[in-house]
Amino acid sequence: MDKRKNISMAVIKRLPKYYRYLSDLLKNDVDRISSKELGEKIGFTASQIRQDLNCFGDFGQQGYGYNVKELYNQISAILGLEKEYKSIIIGAGNIGQAIANYNNFHNLGIDVSAIFDTNPKVVGIKIRDTEIMDIDKLGEFVSQNNIDLAVICVPSINAQKVCDEVVRLGIKAIWNFAPVDLITEADVVVENVHLSESLLTLIYLANEKKRNELR
Amino acid sequence: MDKRKNISMAVIKRLPKYYRYLSDLLKNDVDRISSKELGEKIGFTASQIRQDLNCFGDFGQQGYGYNVKELYNQISAILGLEKEYKSIIIGAGNIGQAIANYNNFHNLGIDVSAIFDTNPKVVGIKIRDTEIMDIDKLGEFVSQNNIDLAVICVPSINAQKVCDEVVRLGIKAIWNFAPVDLITEADVVVENVHLSESLLTLIYLANEKKRNELR
């Protein structure tokens, strides 16, 4: 029985949030929770939560609520976190180094197998036991290791070139921090973290709020 | 004449993208562009572009297209980039340091006035001429400087406390990197960069694509 077809992007985007809240509940030794209580925490309605989780299977029991540990495990499995992933980071500048050092990255079971850069000044330096390698070694490394995802942290001008190269090498998942919209084949998934756009949205909204208050 | 009321969040979220594409066009010395050409670049339809920009005023001329420099300046002004902003970064870990070093942050006219941390090992260190200060100095510093926005890069467990404190000090715009949903008064704007959620979405979608291919 596959209930997972045609799930809206909106639901998918909420899954990591469920995962985060459930993992906090687990840490606080909460055994079970009703959709109403969970909704109040997350800021969704109980009915939205029931609807969302119903997209993936039958969770919870009426009058009892959700078993936190079970729901956590199930969402974990839905997200694909039952296995480990191998990643490479391309670009060992500020963002690349921060990601390589980022605890949550490791906590989610994502291994940073290698970091690549063109700058001879950083090549050879280790970040958490992972050595920064020369970008010339990229092809050889990826073909010898089973890499699941590439994190692109290079300047915008090089991002598409790097993207084309990792896709050519068979990597199908790209986490992109360069402020460009990458063009890829349909079988590749790109998730962008466009920091400047997030910041510009914040500035716009803050100004907008001020304008509204002055009205 | 104020055309700016009731603009949907979807349009607002697209503005930074327009800004980015127009700034690239400017760099490439493009003088004018039709809504069709701009749409092809960005991946929107020409009609969507005309509609979006119409929310903010009358841009472009039929048959002539948009004057790139003019449109860039106007969107820049709409986003509020005609003035400079002063920010503080709280938490000088990996992410905080990366943001402090982030070029685009500076390019957008956002000054990092101070960085705060609790760790005596990093207090006193300079990042791009800005010294990391002890968190105890936060109140004094903010009350003596006109700070527009706070970047929260502390561990989740401390994020709400830090948020409450900066809001109490009068800061109305928060760029939050901690993996929590901050609770604030209605007159405060929070923009989140939830890296783990972005990464989990990527992993889910990559697995989903694989499942679909196997079907």
PDB file of C-alpha atoms in Angstrom, chain A residues 2 4-5 7 9 12-13 15-17 19-21 42 56 78-81 83 85 94-95 97-99 101-102 104-105 108 110 148-149 172-175 177 179-181 186-211 213 215, chain B residues 2 4-5 7 9 12-13 15-17 19-21 42 56 78-81 83 85 94-95 97-99 101-102 104-105 108 110 148-149 172-175 177 179-181 186-211 213 215:
ATOM      1  CA  ASP A   2       1.619   3.215  -1.105  1.00  0.00           C
ATOM      2  CA  ARG A   4       2.775   8.571  -0.681  1.00  0.00           C
ATOM      3  CA  LYS A   5       1.913   9.672  -4.186  1.00  0.00           C
ATOM      4  CA  ILE A   7       1.903  14.719  -1.620  1.00  0.00           C
ATOM      5  CA  MET A   9       5.122  20.398  -1.389  1.00  0.00           C
ATOM      6  CA  ILE A  12       6.594  17.897   2.625  1.00  0.00           C
ATOM      7  CA  LYS A  13       7.994  21.210   3.829  1.00  0.00           C
ATOM      8  CA  LEU A  15       7.693  17.232   7.797  1.00  0.00           C
ATOM      9  CA  PRO A  16      11.084  18.454   9.041  1.00  0.00           C
ATOM     10  CA  LYS A  17       9.224  20.655  11.507  1.00  0.00           C
ATOM     11  CA  TYR A  19      10.558  15.831  13.108  1.00  0.00           C
ATOM     12  CA  ARG A  20      12.162  18.675  15.078  1.00  0.00           C
ATOM     13  CA  TYR A  21       9.266  19.022  17.515  1.00  0.00           C
ATOM     14  CA  ILE A  42       3.909  23.821  16.491  1.00  0.00           C
ATOM     15  CA  PHE A  56       1.885   8.998   4.865  1.00  0.00           C
ATOM     16  CA  ILE A  78       9.615   8.843   5.889  1.00  0.00           C
ATOM     17  CA  LEU A  79      12.310  11.503   5.701  1.00  0.00           C
ATOM     18  CA  GLY A  80      14.810   8.783   4.854  1.00  0.00           C
ATOM     19  CA  LEU A  81      16.869   9.137   8.025  1.00  0.00           C
ATOM     20  CA  LYS A  83      20.236   5.336   6.625  1.00  0.00           C
ATOM     21  CA  TYR A  85      24.386   9.750   3.782  1.00  0.00           C
ATOM     22  CA  ASN A  94      33.065  30.875   5.413  1.00  0.00           C
ATOM     23  CA  ILE A  95      29.865  29.047   4.638  1.00  0.00           C
ATOM     24  CA  GLN A  97      33.586  25.682   6.729  1.00  0.00           C
ATOM     25  CA  ALA A  98      30.550  26.487   8.877  1.00  0.00           C
ATOM     26  CA  ILE A  99      28.607  23.637   7.267  1.00  0.00           C
ATOM     27  CA  ASN A 101      31.576  22.175  11.380  1.00  0.00           C
ATOM     28  CA  TYR A 102      27.822  22.186  11.794  1.00  0.00           C
ATOM     29  CA  ASN A 104      23.235  19.204  13.267  1.00  0.00           C
ATOM     30  CA  PHE A 105      24.651  18.033   9.963  1.00  0.00           C
ATOM     31  CA  LEU A 108      21.272  13.803  11.182  1.00  0.00           C
ATOM     32  CA  ILE A 110      25.252  12.963   7.280  1.00  0.00           C
ATOM     33  CA  ASP A 148      24.829  11.000  -1.990  1.00  0.00           C
ATOM     34  CA  LEU A 149      24.849  14.752  -1.864  1.00  0.00           C
ATOM     35  CA  LYS A 172      21.547  13.611  -7.628  1.00  0.00           C
ATOM     36  CA  ALA A 173      21.059  15.825  -4.560  1.00  0.00           C
ATOM     37  CA  ILE A 174      22.474  19.320  -4.267  1.00  0.00           C
ATOM     38  CA  TRP A 175      22.311  21.665  -1.306  1.00  0.00           C
ATOM     39  CA  PHE A 177      24.327  28.040  -0.868  1.00  0.00           C
ATOM     40  CA  PRO A 179      23.067  32.940  -4.687  1.00  0.00           C
ATOM     41  CA  VAL A 180      22.157  31.568  -8.120  1.00  0.00           C
ATOM     42  CA  ASP A 181      19.382  29.362  -9.453  1.00  0.00           C
ATOM     43  CA  ALA A 186      14.963  16.676 -14.018  1.00  0.00           C
ATOM     44  CA  ASP A 187      16.373  13.749 -12.034  1.00  0.00           C
ATOM     45  CA  VAL A 188      18.457  16.012  -9.808  1.00  0.00           C
ATOM     46  CA  VAL A 189      17.048  17.661  -6.682  1.00  0.00           C
ATOM     47  CA  VAL A 190      18.346  21.081  -5.698  1.00  0.00           C
ATOM     48  CA  GLU A 191      17.507  22.713  -2.387  1.00  0.00           C
ATOM     49  CA  ASN A 192      18.635  26.308  -2.066  1.00  0.00           C
ATOM     50  CA  VAL A 193      19.646  28.270   0.983  1.00  0.00           C
ATOM     51  CA  HIS A 194      19.642  31.790  -0.382  1.00  0.00           C
ATOM     52  CA  LEU A 195      20.842  33.760   2.607  1.00  0.00           C
ATOM     53  CA  SER A 196      20.690  37.173   0.953  1.00  0.00           C
ATOM     54  CA  GLU A 197      17.106  36.611  -0.122  1.00  0.00           C
ATOM     55  CA  SER A 198      16.115  35.645   3.392  1.00  0.00           C
ATOM     56  CA  LEU A 199      17.827  38.760   4.729  1.00  0.00           C
ATOM     57  CA  LEU A 200      16.195  41.021   2.128  1.00  0.00           C
ATOM     58  CA  THR A 201      12.793  39.601   3.038  1.00  0.00           C
ATOM     59  CA  LEU A 202      13.476  40.404   6.685  1.00  0.00           C
ATOM     60  CA  ILE A 203      14.483  43.980   5.866  1.00  0.00           C
ATOM     61  CA  TYR A 204      11.434  44.482   3.668  1.00  0.00           C
ATOM     62  CA  LEU A 205       9.044  43.120   6.300  1.00  0.00           C
ATOM     63  CA  ALA A 206      10.618  45.118   9.109  1.00  0.00           C
ATOM     64  CA  ASN A 207      10.281  48.324   7.089  1.00  0.00           C
ATOM     65  CA  GLU A 208       6.747  47.418   6.086  1.00  0.00           C
ATOM     66  CA  LYS A 209       5.791  46.918   9.737  1.00  0.00           C
ATOM     67  CA  LYS A 210       7.255  50.304  10.604  1.00  0.00           C
ATOM     68  CA  ARG A 211       5.314  51.954   7.760  1.00  0.00           C
ATOM     69  CA  GLU A 213       2.645  51.571  12.494  1.00  0.00           C
ATOM     70  CA  ARG A 215      -0.069  55.068   9.360  1.00  0.00           C
TER      71      ARG A 215
ATOM     72  CA  ASP B   2       0.099  53.969  -1.718  1.00  0.00           C
ATOM     73  CA  ARG B   4       1.641  48.723  -1.250  1.00  0.00           C
ATOM     74  CA  LYS B   5      -1.149  47.474   0.969  1.00  0.00           C
ATOM     75  CA  ILE B   7       0.744  42.528  -0.961  1.00  0.00           C
ATOM     76  CA  MET B   9       3.749  37.062   0.982  1.00  0.00           C
ATOM     77  CA  ILE B  12       7.240  39.750  -1.295  1.00  0.00           C
ATOM     78  CA  LYS B  13       9.272  36.554  -1.331  1.00  0.00           C
ATOM     79  CA  LEU B  15      11.256  40.598  -4.712  1.00  0.00           C
ATOM     80  CA  PRO B  16      14.751  39.594  -3.554  1.00  0.00           C
ATOM     81  CA  LYS B  17      14.948  37.341  -6.589  1.00  0.00           C
ATOM     82  CA  TYR B  19      16.699  42.269  -7.109  1.00  0.00           C
ATOM     83  CA  ARG B  20      19.331  39.578  -7.617  1.00  0.00           C
ATOM     84  CA  TYR B  21      18.608  39.088 -11.321  1.00  0.00           C
ATOM     85  CA  ILE B  42      14.058  33.970 -13.724  1.00  0.00           C
ATOM     86  CA  PHE B  56       4.417  48.367  -6.165  1.00  0.00           C
ATOM     87  CA  ILE B  78      11.076  49.033  -2.183  1.00  0.00           C
ATOM     88  CA  LEU B  79      13.232  46.532  -0.306  1.00  0.00           C
ATOM     89  CA  GLY B  80      14.493  49.395   1.850  1.00  0.00           C
ATOM     90  CA  LEU B  81      18.097  49.212   0.632  1.00  0.00           C
ATOM     91  CA  LYS B  83      19.657  53.168   3.725  1.00  0.00           C
ATOM     92  CA  TYR B  85      21.398  48.977   8.623  1.00  0.00           C
ATOM     93  CA  ASN B  94      30.464  28.450  13.139  1.00  0.00           C
ATOM     94  CA  ILE B  95      27.365  30.055  11.731  1.00  0.00           C
ATOM     95  CA  GLN B  97      31.381  33.669  12.312  1.00  0.00           C
ATOM     96  CA  ALA B  98      30.382  32.748   8.769  1.00  0.00           C
ATOM     97  CA  ILE B  99      27.690  35.438   8.774  1.00  0.00           C
ATOM     98  CA  ASN B 101      32.478  37.157   7.334  1.00  0.00           C
ATOM     99  CA  TYR B 102      29.773  36.916   4.702  1.00  0.00           C
ATOM    100  CA  ASN B 104      26.911  39.645   0.650  1.00  0.00           C
ATOM    101  CA  PHE B 105      25.905  40.834   4.089  1.00  0.00           C
ATOM    102  CA  LEU B 108      23.767  44.880   0.959  1.00  0.00           C
ATOM    103  CA  ILE B 110      24.431  45.883   6.466  1.00  0.00           C
ATOM    104  CA  ASP B 148      18.248  47.629  13.447  1.00  0.00           C
ATOM    105  CA  LEU B 149      18.579  43.892  13.448  1.00  0.00           C
ATOM    106  CA  LYS B 172      12.361  44.717  15.904  1.00  0.00           C
ATOM    107  CA  ALA B 173      14.007  42.545  13.247  1.00  0.00           C
ATOM    108  CA  ILE B 174      15.493  39.133  13.958  1.00  0.00           C
ATOM    109  CA  TRP B 175      17.336  36.853  11.585  1.00  0.00           C
ATOM    110  CA  PHE B 177      19.572  30.624  12.620  1.00  0.00           C
ATOM    111  CA  PRO B 179      16.522  25.564  14.947  1.00  0.00           C
ATOM    112  CA  VAL B 180      13.591  26.814  17.037  1.00  0.00           C
ATOM    113  CA  ASP B 181      10.473  28.825  16.312  1.00  0.00           C
ATOM    114  CA  ALA B 186       3.427  41.119  16.935  1.00  0.00           C
ATOM    115  CA  ASP B 187       5.580  44.168  16.174  1.00  0.00           C
ATOM    116  CA  VAL B 188       8.728  42.079  15.749  1.00  0.00           C
ATOM    117  CA  VAL B 189       9.654  40.425  12.468  1.00  0.00           C
ATOM    118  CA  VAL B 190      11.482  37.104  12.560  1.00  0.00           C
ATOM    119  CA  GLU B 191      12.976  35.500   9.480  1.00  0.00           C
ATOM    120  CA  ASN B 192      14.269  31.978   9.993  1.00  0.00           C
ATOM    121  CA  VAL B 193      17.064  30.145   8.275  1.00  0.00           C
ATOM    122  CA  HIS B 194      16.429  26.605   9.411  1.00  0.00           C
ATOM    123  CA  LEU B 195      19.328  24.769   7.847  1.00  0.00           C
ATOM    124  CA  SER B 196      18.390  21.305   9.125  1.00  0.00           C
ATOM    125  CA  GLU B 197      14.875  21.640   7.746  1.00  0.00           C
ATOM    126  CA  SER B 198      16.223  22.614   4.348  1.00  0.00           C
ATOM    127  CA  LEU B 199      18.572  19.638   4.423  1.00  0.00           C
ATOM    128  CA  LEU B 200      15.817  17.231   5.504  1.00  0.00           C
ATOM    129  CA  THR B 201      13.629  18.470   2.663  1.00  0.00           C
ATOM    130  CA  LEU B 202      16.468  17.779   0.237  1.00  0.00           C
ATOM    131  CA  ILE B 203      16.966  14.263   1.569  1.00  0.00           C
ATOM    132  CA  TYR B 204      13.243  13.522   1.420  1.00  0.00           C
ATOM    133  CA  LEU B 205      12.905  14.799  -2.153  1.00  0.00           C
ATOM    134  CA  ALA B 206      16.014  12.953  -3.342  1.00  0.00           C
ATOM    135  CA  ASN B 207      14.681   9.688  -1.892  1.00  0.00           C
ATOM    136  CA  GLU B 208      11.239  10.370  -3.316  1.00  0.00           C
ATOM    137  CA  LYS B 209      12.711  10.878  -6.782  1.00  0.00           C
ATOM    138  CA  LYS B 210      14.605   7.607  -6.481  1.00  0.00           C
ATOM    139  CA  ARG B 211      11.427   5.774  -5.409  1.00  0.00           C
ATOM    140  CA  GLU B 213      12.236   6.098 -10.787  1.00  0.00           C
ATOM    141  CA  ARG B 215       8.354   2.371  -9.941  1.00  0.00           C
TER     142      ARG B 215
END
